[in-house]
Amino acid sequence: MDESPVVVLGSQSILGSYDTAELPEAAFQSREVDILPLSGITNPPAVEEKLLMLDARLGENSPFHEHHGFYVEGIHKDVVVLPKHWDSRLVHFTVADGSSELYGRTGLCLDPVDLCVSKCIAGRPTDHEFVAALVQDDIVTVPETLEPIDKYGIEWPPTYDSGNDAGTPFPDPPPLHS
């Protein structure tokens, strides 16, 4: 992509903060890695070609996917709802084997709390399972998750057409214990 770093926006961004051995199984089940080139934040229209290239080369059902068992999806920032100032809390991730330095690549992963806020707003059953597993294992707490919302508010993308006024409640969270 002739660009470094990239931002990991989906559930797999949790791996920038925690090793799989530290996480509940529900936290790393996704086979999709949502990637946004950093230029997608500063100049969203210019990133379209890069997103298409990511999907073609590394996307679902690509040879990469078939060989590695996971795939990369290039996504626009406007499909993700996050707390304001999320970009100031990004977790820098480099691969321990030194290849990050060798190739000059760094992943910027969502802070786990910002990730959980995003998942709660998205509100899909798998998102609720993901957040509930992290809360149950004390990786994040409910008060921590509410803090950036209370302190900064939500950064509603211009394409988001519901729930963006201050009076709209969040979806009901799943029960923490079955």
PDB file of C-alpha atoms in Angstrom:
ATOM      1  CA  MET A   1       0.000   0.000   0.000  1.00  0.00           C
ATOM      2  CA  ASP A   2       3.046   2.244   0.189  1.00  0.00           C
ATOM      3  CA  GLU A   3       1.836   3.277   3.579  1.00  0.00           C
ATOM      4  CA  SER A   4       2.673   2.590   7.158  1.00  0.00           C
ATOM      5  CA  PRO A   5       1.173   2.406   9.678  1.00  0.00           C
ATOM      6  CA  VAL A   6      -2.256   0.864   9.305  1.00  0.00           C
ATOM      7  CA  VAL A   7      -5.083   0.972  11.828  1.00  0.00           C
ATOM      8  CA  VAL A   8      -6.716  -2.276  12.953  1.00  0.00           C
ATOM      9  CA  LEU A   9     -10.316  -1.358  13.769  1.00  0.00           C
ATOM     10  CA  GLY A  10     -12.147  -4.621  14.373  1.00  0.00           C
ATOM     11  CA  SER A  11     -12.112  -7.188  17.150  1.00  0.00           C
ATOM     12  CA  GLN A  12      -8.650  -8.382  16.213  1.00  0.00           C
ATOM     13  CA  SER A  13      -7.264  -5.050  17.408  1.00  0.00           C
ATOM     14  CA  ILE A  14      -7.425  -6.574  20.904  1.00  0.00           C
ATOM     15  CA  LEU A  15      -4.299  -8.527  19.902  1.00  0.00           C
ATOM     16  CA  GLY A  16      -2.316  -5.278  19.922  1.00  0.00           C
ATOM     17  CA  SER A  17      -2.774  -5.163  23.704  1.00  0.00           C
ATOM     18  CA  TYR A  18      -3.032  -8.813  24.706  1.00  0.00           C
ATOM     19  CA  ASP A  19      -1.609 -12.146  23.635  1.00  0.00           C
ATOM     20  CA  THR A  20      -4.149 -14.858  22.891  1.00  0.00           C
ATOM     21  CA  ALA A  21      -3.027 -16.723  26.032  1.00  0.00           C
ATOM     22  CA  GLU A  22      -4.333 -13.783  28.105  1.00  0.00           C
ATOM     23  CA  LEU A  23      -7.725 -13.615  26.400  1.00  0.00           C
ATOM     24  CA  PRO A  24     -10.943 -15.605  26.572  1.00  0.00           C
ATOM     25  CA  GLU A  25     -11.511 -17.685  23.444  1.00  0.00           C
ATOM     26  CA  ALA A  26     -14.439 -15.486  22.360  1.00  0.00           C
ATOM     27  CA  ALA A  27     -12.029 -12.565  21.960  1.00  0.00           C
ATOM     28  CA  PHE A  28     -10.037 -13.982  19.066  1.00  0.00           C
ATOM     29  CA  GLN A  29     -12.473 -16.122  17.100  1.00  0.00           C
ATOM     30  CA  SER A  30     -12.928 -13.762  14.175  1.00  0.00           C
ATOM     31  CA  ARG A  31     -11.137 -14.723  10.974  1.00  0.00           C
ATOM     32  CA  GLU A  32     -11.471 -11.175   9.630  1.00  0.00           C
ATOM     33  CA  VAL A  33      -8.979  -8.381  10.264  1.00  0.00           C
ATOM     34  CA  ASP A  34     -10.442  -4.927   9.574  1.00  0.00           C
ATOM     35  CA  ILE A  35      -7.700  -2.608   8.313  1.00  0.00           C
ATOM     36  CA  LEU A  36      -7.703   1.098   7.540  1.00  0.00           C
ATOM     37  CA  PRO A  37      -4.631   2.722   6.008  1.00  0.00           C
ATOM     38  CA  LEU A  38      -3.744   5.760   8.116  1.00  0.00           C
ATOM     39  CA  SER A  39      -4.474   8.032   5.152  1.00  0.00           C
ATOM     40  CA  GLY A  40      -8.094   6.909   5.485  1.00  0.00           C
ATOM     41  CA  ILE A  41      -8.331   9.152   8.541  1.00  0.00           C
ATOM     42  CA  THR A  42      -6.585  12.181   7.102  1.00  0.00           C
ATOM     43  CA  ASN A  43      -7.857  11.926   3.503  1.00  0.00           C
ATOM     44  CA  PRO A  44     -10.734   9.404   3.271  1.00  0.00           C
ATOM     45  CA  PRO A  45     -11.493   9.803  -0.476  1.00  0.00           C
ATOM     46  CA  ALA A  46      -7.870   9.005  -1.387  1.00  0.00           C
ATOM     47  CA  VAL A  47      -7.957   5.616   0.336  1.00  0.00           C
ATOM     48  CA  GLU A  48     -10.577   3.906  -1.870  1.00  0.00           C
ATOM     49  CA  GLU A  49      -8.049   2.335  -4.252  1.00  0.00           C
ATOM     50  CA  LYS A  50      -5.997   0.996  -1.348  1.00  0.00           C
ATOM     51  CA  LEU A  51      -9.063  -0.598   0.226  1.00  0.00           C
ATOM     52  CA  LEU A  52      -9.957  -2.306  -3.042  1.00  0.00           C
ATOM     53  CA  MET A  53      -6.388  -3.594  -3.364  1.00  0.00           C
ATOM     54  CA  LEU A  54      -6.475  -4.988   0.183  1.00  0.00           C
ATOM     55  CA  ASP A  55      -9.718  -6.814  -0.492  1.00  0.00           C
ATOM     56  CA  ALA A  56      -8.479  -8.236  -3.809  1.00  0.00           C
ATOM     57  CA  ARG A  57      -5.122  -9.463  -2.529  1.00  0.00           C
ATOM     58  CA  LEU A  58      -5.837 -10.381   1.083  1.00  0.00           C
ATOM     59  CA  GLY A  59      -9.632 -10.473   1.305  1.00  0.00           C
ATOM     60  CA  GLU A  60     -12.217 -13.141   1.847  1.00  0.00           C
ATOM     61  CA  ASN A  61     -11.782 -16.192  -0.409  1.00  0.00           C
ATOM     62  CA  SER A  62      -8.427 -14.913  -1.705  1.00  0.00           C
ATOM     63  CA  PRO A  63      -5.428 -17.261  -1.946  1.00  0.00           C
ATOM     64  CA  PHE A  64      -4.094 -15.468   1.172  1.00  0.00           C
ATOM     65  CA  HIS A  65      -7.280 -16.358   3.074  1.00  0.00           C
ATOM     66  CA  GLU A  66      -7.184 -19.953   1.917  1.00  0.00           C
ATOM     67  CA  HIS A  67      -3.513 -20.309   2.866  1.00  0.00           C
ATOM     68  CA  HIS A  68      -3.531 -18.513   6.245  1.00  0.00           C
ATOM     69  CA  GLY A  69      -7.081 -19.138   7.494  1.00  0.00           C
ATOM     70  CA  PHE A  70      -7.893 -15.470   8.017  1.00  0.00           C
ATOM     71  CA  TYR A  71      -8.452 -12.523   5.720  1.00  0.00           C
ATOM     72  CA  VAL A  72      -8.029  -8.770   5.666  1.00  0.00           C
ATOM     73  CA  GLU A  73     -10.880  -6.432   4.876  1.00  0.00           C
ATOM     74  CA  GLY A  74     -10.126  -2.845   3.989  1.00  0.00           C
ATOM     75  CA  ILE A  75     -12.752  -0.651   5.611  1.00  0.00           C
ATOM     76  CA  HIS A  76     -13.636   3.022   5.663  1.00  0.00           C
ATOM     77  CA  LYS A  77     -13.477   4.898   8.940  1.00  0.00           C
ATOM     78  CA  ASP A  78     -17.108   5.907   8.415  1.00  0.00           C
ATOM     79  CA  VAL A  79     -18.370   2.375   9.080  1.00  0.00           C
ATOM     80  CA  VAL A  80     -17.059   2.384  12.663  1.00  0.00           C
ATOM     81  CA  VAL A  81     -18.503   4.316  15.593  1.00  0.00           C
ATOM     82  CA  LEU A  82     -15.965   5.193  18.291  1.00  0.00           C
ATOM     83  CA  PRO A  83     -15.571   7.518  21.261  1.00  0.00           C
ATOM     84  CA  LYS A  84     -14.155  10.912  20.371  1.00  0.00           C
ATOM     85  CA  HIS A  85     -10.345  11.156  20.525  1.00  0.00           C
ATOM     86  CA  TRP A  86      -9.976   7.397  19.971  1.00  0.00           C
ATOM     87  CA  ASP A  87      -7.036   8.079  17.675  1.00  0.00           C
ATOM     88  CA  SER A  88      -5.046   9.561  20.586  1.00  0.00           C
ATOM     89  CA  ARG A  89      -5.347   6.240  22.449  1.00  0.00           C
ATOM     90  CA  LEU A  90      -4.207   3.881  19.685  1.00  0.00           C
ATOM     91  CA  VAL A  91      -1.935   1.039  20.763  1.00  0.00           C
ATOM     92  CA  HIS A  92       1.233   0.708  18.662  1.00  0.00           C
ATOM     93  CA  PHE A  93       1.926  -2.900  17.758  1.00  0.00           C
ATOM     94  CA  THR A  94       5.085  -4.311  16.277  1.00  0.00           C
ATOM     95  CA  VAL A  95       5.831  -7.977  15.651  1.00  0.00           C
ATOM     96  CA  ALA A  96       8.259  -9.428  18.193  1.00  0.00           C
ATOM     97  CA  ASP A  97      10.339 -11.233  15.542  1.00  0.00           C
ATOM     98  CA  GLY A  98      11.729  -7.934  14.251  1.00  0.00           C
ATOM     99  CA  SER A  99       9.936  -8.015  10.902  1.00  0.00           C
ATOM    100  CA  SER A 100       8.060  -4.813  11.780  1.00  0.00           C
ATOM    101  CA  GLU A 101      11.341  -2.917  11.910  1.00  0.00           C
ATOM    102  CA  LEU A 102      12.708  -4.757   8.880  1.00  0.00           C
ATOM    103  CA  TYR A 103       9.750  -3.806   6.716  1.00  0.00           C
ATOM    104  CA  GLY A 104       8.958  -0.501   8.425  1.00  0.00           C
ATOM    105  CA  ARG A 105       5.428  -1.528   9.333  1.00  0.00           C
ATOM    106  CA  THR A 106       3.510  -0.749  12.489  1.00  0.00           C
ATOM    107  CA  GLY A 107      -0.034  -1.654  13.352  1.00  0.00           C
ATOM    108  CA  LEU A 108      -2.107   0.823  15.282  1.00  0.00           C
ATOM    109  CA  CYS A 109      -4.740  -1.057  17.236  1.00  0.00           C
ATOM    110  CA  LEU A 110      -7.753   0.288  19.053  1.00  0.00           C
ATOM    111  CA  ASP A 111      -7.434   0.691  22.777  1.00  0.00           C
ATOM    112  CA  PRO A 112      -9.416  -2.221  24.315  1.00  0.00           C
ATOM    113  CA  VAL A 113     -11.899   0.161  25.967  1.00  0.00           C
ATOM    114  CA  ASP A 114     -12.521   2.052  22.704  1.00  0.00           C
ATOM    115  CA  LEU A 115     -12.943  -1.296  20.954  1.00  0.00           C
ATOM    116  CA  CYS A 116     -15.571  -2.353  23.494  1.00  0.00           C
ATOM    117  CA  VAL A 117     -17.445   0.942  23.100  1.00  0.00           C
ATOM    118  CA  SER A 118     -17.502   0.397  19.338  1.00  0.00           C
ATOM    119  CA  LYS A 119     -18.703  -3.191  19.736  1.00  0.00           C
ATOM    120  CA  CYS A 120     -21.473  -2.163  22.145  1.00  0.00           C
ATOM    121  CA  ILE A 121     -22.724   0.455  19.707  1.00  0.00           C
ATOM    122  CA  ALA A 122     -22.593  -1.971  16.764  1.00  0.00           C
ATOM    123  CA  GLY A 123     -24.759  -4.261  18.878  1.00  0.00           C
ATOM    124  CA  ARG A 124     -24.526  -7.510  16.912  1.00  0.00           C
ATOM    125  CA  PRO A 125     -24.792 -10.741  18.950  1.00  0.00           C
ATOM    126  CA  THR A 126     -21.114 -11.539  18.298  1.00  0.00           C
ATOM    127  CA  ASP A 127     -20.169  -8.039  19.502  1.00  0.00           C
ATOM    128  CA  HIS A 128     -22.084  -8.575  22.743  1.00  0.00           C
ATOM    129  CA  GLU A 129     -20.389 -11.960  23.240  1.00  0.00           C
ATOM    130  CA  PHE A 130     -16.980 -10.380  22.631  1.00  0.00           C
ATOM    131  CA  VAL A 131     -17.496  -7.569  25.156  1.00  0.00           C
ATOM    132  CA  ALA A 132     -19.158  -9.835  27.739  1.00  0.00           C
ATOM    133  CA  ALA A 133     -16.181 -12.217  27.584  1.00  0.00           C
ATOM    134  CA  LEU A 134     -13.715  -9.363  28.148  1.00  0.00           C
ATOM    135  CA  VAL A 135     -15.768  -8.017  31.067  1.00  0.00           C
ATOM    136  CA  GLN A 136     -16.182 -11.472  32.591  1.00  0.00           C
ATOM    137  CA  ASP A 137     -12.389 -12.018  32.488  1.00  0.00           C
ATOM    138  CA  ASP A 138     -11.756  -8.539  33.987  1.00  0.00           C
ATOM    139  CA  ILE A 139      -9.891  -7.351  30.900  1.00  0.00           C
ATOM    140  CA  VAL A 140     -12.189  -4.330  30.743  1.00  0.00           C
ATOM    141  CA  THR A 141     -14.829  -3.120  33.172  1.00  0.00           C
ATOM    142  CA  VAL A 142     -18.190  -1.549  32.527  1.00  0.00           C
ATOM    143  CA  PRO A 143     -17.164   1.737  34.247  1.00  0.00           C
ATOM    144  CA  GLU A 144     -14.000   1.877  32.078  1.00  0.00           C
ATOM    145  CA  THR A 145     -16.138   1.412  28.983  1.00  0.00           C
ATOM    146  CA  LEU A 146     -18.517   4.185  29.971  1.00  0.00           C
ATOM    147  CA  GLU A 147     -15.710   6.626  30.868  1.00  0.00           C
ATOM    148  CA  PRO A 148     -14.696   7.757  27.329  1.00  0.00           C
ATOM    149  CA  ILE A 149     -18.361   8.115  26.386  1.00  0.00           C
ATOM    150  CA  ASP A 150     -19.083  10.282  29.418  1.00  0.00           C
ATOM    151  CA  LYS A 151     -15.848  12.253  29.124  1.00  0.00           C
ATOM    152  CA  TYR A 152     -15.639  12.823  25.355  1.00  0.00           C
ATOM    153  CA  GLY A 153     -18.863  11.664  23.700  1.00  0.00           C
ATOM    154  CA  ILE A 154     -19.214   9.592  20.559  1.00  0.00           C
ATOM    155  CA  GLU A 155     -17.713  10.397  17.154  1.00  0.00           C
ATOM    156  CA  TRP A 156     -20.697   9.675  14.920  1.00  0.00           C
ATOM    157  CA  PRO A 157     -19.640   9.149  11.293  1.00  0.00           C
ATOM    158  CA  PRO A 158     -21.487  11.315   8.770  1.00  0.00           C
ATOM    159  CA  THR A 159     -22.891   8.158   7.179  1.00  0.00           C
ATOM    160  CA  TYR A 160     -24.413   6.905  10.435  1.00  0.00           C
ATOM    161  CA  ASP A 161     -28.123   7.620  10.233  1.00  0.00           C
ATOM    162  CA  SER A 162     -29.586   6.492  13.546  1.00  0.00           C
ATOM    163  CA  GLY A 163     -28.832   6.839  17.202  1.00  0.00           C
ATOM    164  CA  ASN A 164     -26.608   9.879  16.834  1.00  0.00           C
ATOM    165  CA  ASP A 165     -28.527  12.300  18.978  1.00  0.00           C
ATOM    166  CA  ALA A 166     -27.630  12.603  22.628  1.00  0.00           C
ATOM    167  CA  GLY A 167     -30.980  11.255  23.821  1.00  0.00           C
ATOM    168  CA  THR A 168     -30.835   7.920  22.031  1.00  0.00           C
ATOM    169  CA  PRO A 169     -29.994   5.047  24.386  1.00  0.00           C
ATOM    170  CA  PHE A 170     -27.446   2.376  23.610  1.00  0.00           C
ATOM    171  CA  PRO A 171     -28.685  -1.147  22.870  1.00  0.00           C
ATOM    172  CA  ASP A 172     -29.288  -3.271  25.954  1.00  0.00           C
ATOM    173  CA  PRO A 173     -26.096  -5.107  26.885  1.00  0.00           C
ATOM    174  CA  PRO A 174     -26.099  -8.902  27.110  1.00  0.00           C
ATOM    175  CA  PRO A 175     -26.228 -10.486  30.559  1.00  0.00           C
ATOM    176  CA  LEU A 176     -22.735 -10.997  31.971  1.00  0.00           C
ATOM    177  CA  HIS A 177     -23.602 -14.354  33.507  1.00  0.00           C
ATOM    178  CA  SER A 178     -25.698 -17.071  31.945  1.00  0.00           C
TER     179      SER A 178
END
